[in-house]
Amino acid sequence: IPNVYTVTMVEVSDLLEIHPKNKKCIGEALANAVMNTLFDLKDIEYSGPVAEKCVTTGNSVEVTFSHADGMWLDHTWFEDLYVFDENDKSYEVNGRTADWEIKDNKLIVTWDKDIHPIGIKMGYWNTPKHKLKNSSGYLASPFKMLFSDCEKK
């Protein structure tokens, strides 16, 4: 539908309330979406990083994001980022069984060779706990990707 815009604002949600009380930041993000797309002001960001594609190599995956200029982690460790196996057992990416690195607009996750994940997920809580953001301060959207859908390197 032309001239219809959506924004993901998971960081303003409340665990017990579907309608966030802070509507100003949602209005600002929607106004930024109009400025960016309708008026072609590409330097105005309106979204947090969005996982677009993945590439697997051995025991690692590289997730590429759009809206990811200056992507960074606003914390010293990753919360709410997991690789998971075929039984849906999740392994937290925290430096014990798996580790992470941010490079340009990519999140690179490497895991121990003794676990055998089939996918990666982030933000799977009622209110996400991760702090992955872009330079505009927007939080990344939750995602779940199966490695079978990833490009193989």
Short mmCIF file of C-alpha atoms in Angstrom, two decimals:
data_model
loop_
_atom_site.label_atom_id
_atom_site.label_comp_id
_atom_site.label_asym_id
_atom_site.label_seq_id
_atom_site.Cartn_x
_atom_site.Cartn_y
_atom_site.Cartn_z
CA ILE A 1 0.00 0.00 0.00
CA PRO A 2 1.62 3.29 -1.03
CA ASN A 3 2.47 5.86 1.65
CA VAL A 4 1.81 3.53 4.59
CA TYR A 5 4.64 3.21 7.10
CA THR A 6 5.32 0.91 10.02
CA VAL A 7 7.96 1.06 12.72
CA THR A 8 9.02 -1.49 15.30
CA MET A 9 9.20 0.03 18.75
CA VAL A 10 9.61 -3.03 20.94
CA GLU A 11 11.70 -1.08 23.43
CA VAL A 12 8.74 1.08 24.50
CA SER A 13 6.42 -1.82 25.20
CA ASP A 14 5.26 -2.79 28.65
CA LEU A 15 5.22 -6.44 29.69
CA LEU A 16 1.60 -6.23 30.87
CA GLU A 17 0.20 -3.63 28.45
CA ILE A 18 -0.08 -4.05 24.68
CA HIS A 19 -0.54 -0.30 24.13
CA PRO A 20 2.61 1.60 25.15
CA LYS A 21 2.14 4.73 27.22
CA ASN A 22 5.03 6.52 25.50
CA LYS A 23 3.51 7.34 22.13
CA LYS A 24 5.74 10.36 21.38
CA CYS A 25 8.72 8.22 20.32
CA ILE A 26 6.44 6.17 18.03
CA GLY A 27 5.13 9.37 16.42
CA GLU A 28 8.68 10.62 15.94
CA ALA A 29 9.75 7.35 14.30
CA LEU A 30 6.72 7.44 11.96
CA ALA A 31 7.45 11.07 11.06
CA ASN A 32 11.06 10.06 10.36
CA ALA A 33 9.81 7.23 8.12
CA VAL A 34 7.83 9.74 6.05
CA MET A 35 10.82 12.11 5.85
CA ASN A 36 13.16 9.27 4.82
CA THR A 37 10.95 7.62 2.21
CA LEU A 38 8.48 10.18 0.90
CA PHE A 39 10.83 13.20 0.99
CA ASP A 40 13.96 11.14 0.23
CA LEU A 41 15.88 12.43 3.28
CA LYS A 42 18.00 9.27 3.62
CA ASP A 43 20.10 10.67 6.47
CA ILE A 44 17.02 10.51 8.75
CA GLU A 45 16.70 7.05 10.29
CA TYR A 46 13.34 5.65 11.41
CA SER A 47 14.06 2.04 12.31
CA GLY A 48 16.39 -0.07 14.36
CA PRO A 49 18.53 -2.76 12.73
CA VAL A 50 16.48 -5.40 10.88
CA ALA A 51 17.96 -8.86 10.19
CA GLU A 52 17.87 -9.36 6.41
CA LYS A 53 20.03 -12.38 5.56
CA CYS A 54 22.47 -14.88 7.01
CA VAL A 55 25.54 -16.77 5.85
CA THR A 56 26.87 -19.85 7.65
CA THR A 57 30.46 -21.10 7.65
CA GLY A 58 31.40 -24.13 9.75
CA ASN A 59 30.52 -23.22 13.34
CA SER A 60 29.57 -19.58 12.72
CA VAL A 61 26.82 -17.44 11.25
CA GLU A 62 26.98 -13.91 9.91
CA VAL A 63 23.68 -12.00 10.11
CA THR A 64 23.42 -8.90 7.91
CA PHE A 65 21.13 -6.06 8.98
CA SER A 66 19.50 -3.15 7.20
CA HIS A 67 19.06 0.16 9.08
CA ALA A 68 22.33 -0.73 10.81
CA ASP A 69 24.63 2.27 10.31
CA GLY A 70 26.84 2.49 13.38
CA MET A 71 25.37 -0.71 14.87
CA TRP A 72 26.57 -1.26 18.43
CA LEU A 73 25.70 -3.03 21.66
CA ASP A 74 24.63 -0.70 24.47
CA HIS A 75 25.89 -3.13 27.11
CA THR A 76 28.97 -5.16 27.94
CA TRP A 77 27.35 -8.52 27.10
CA PHE A 78 24.52 -9.75 24.90
CA GLU A 79 21.24 -10.65 26.56
CA ASP A 80 18.49 -12.35 24.63
CA LEU A 81 20.65 -13.72 21.78
CA TYR A 82 20.65 -17.49 21.29
CA VAL A 83 21.57 -20.25 18.89
CA PHE A 84 19.21 -23.22 19.15
CA ASP A 85 19.25 -26.90 18.18
CA GLU A 86 16.67 -29.18 16.54
CA ASN A 87 15.06 -29.86 19.94
CA ASP A 88 14.70 -26.09 20.45
CA LYS A 89 17.32 -26.15 23.20
CA SER A 90 18.76 -22.64 23.34
CA TYR A 91 22.40 -21.75 23.95
CA GLU A 92 22.93 -18.20 25.14
CA VAL A 93 25.53 -16.27 23.17
CA ASN A 94 27.47 -15.08 26.20
CA GLY A 95 31.05 -16.23 25.75
CA ARG A 96 30.63 -19.69 27.28
CA THR A 97 29.19 -21.87 24.50
CA ALA A 98 29.01 -19.16 21.84
CA ASP A 99 30.51 -15.74 21.25
CA TRP A 100 29.66 -12.69 19.14
CA GLU A 101 31.26 -9.81 17.25
CA ILE A 102 29.78 -6.78 15.51
CA LYS A 103 31.50 -5.80 12.28
CA ASP A 104 30.00 -3.06 10.09
CA ASN A 105 26.31 -3.96 9.67
CA LYS A 106 26.84 -7.61 10.56
CA LEU A 107 26.51 -9.68 13.72
CA ILE A 108 28.90 -12.64 13.67
CA VAL A 109 28.21 -15.51 16.08
CA THR A 110 30.59 -18.45 16.61
CA TRP A 111 29.74 -21.46 18.77
CA ASP A 112 31.59 -24.41 20.30
CA LYS A 113 31.99 -27.40 18.01
CA ASP A 114 30.27 -29.69 20.55
CA ILE A 115 26.86 -28.01 20.06
CA HIS A 116 24.91 -28.34 16.82
CA PRO A 117 22.53 -25.40 16.37
CA ILE A 118 20.08 -25.14 13.49
CA GLY A 119 19.24 -21.45 13.94
CA ILE A 120 19.69 -18.15 15.71
CA LYS A 121 17.17 -15.91 17.48
CA MET A 122 17.18 -12.57 19.27
CA GLY A 123 14.53 -10.62 21.15
CA TYR A 124 12.16 -13.47 21.94
CA TRP A 125 10.67 -12.03 25.12
CA ASN A 126 7.53 -9.97 25.68
CA THR A 127 9.89 -7.05 26.09
CA PRO A 128 13.30 -7.74 24.51
CA LYS A 129 16.31 -7.61 26.78
CA HIS A 130 19.01 -7.14 24.14
CA LYS A 131 20.58 -3.73 23.57
CA LEU A 132 21.62 -3.96 19.90
CA LYS A 133 21.09 -0.51 18.39
CA ASN A 134 22.05 1.64 15.43
CA SER A 135 23.73 5.05 15.66
CA SER A 136 20.29 6.73 15.85
CA GLY A 137 19.59 4.82 19.06
CA TYR A 138 16.83 2.61 17.66
CA LEU A 139 16.71 -0.93 19.07
CA ALA A 140 17.06 -3.87 16.66
CA SER A 141 13.90 -5.79 15.75
CA PRO A 142 13.51 -9.33 17.11
CA PHE A 143 14.34 -12.09 14.64
CA LYS A 144 14.61 -15.86 14.23
CA MET A 145 16.53 -17.46 11.36
CA LEU A 146 17.02 -21.11 10.46
CA PHE A 147 20.46 -21.98 9.12
CA SER A 148 18.78 -24.05 6.39
CA ASP A 149 17.56 -20.72 4.96
CA CYS A 150 21.05 -19.17 5.09
CA GLU A 151 23.58 -18.98 2.32
CA LYS A 152 26.44 -21.46 2.83
CA LYS A 153 30.04 -20.31 2.49
#
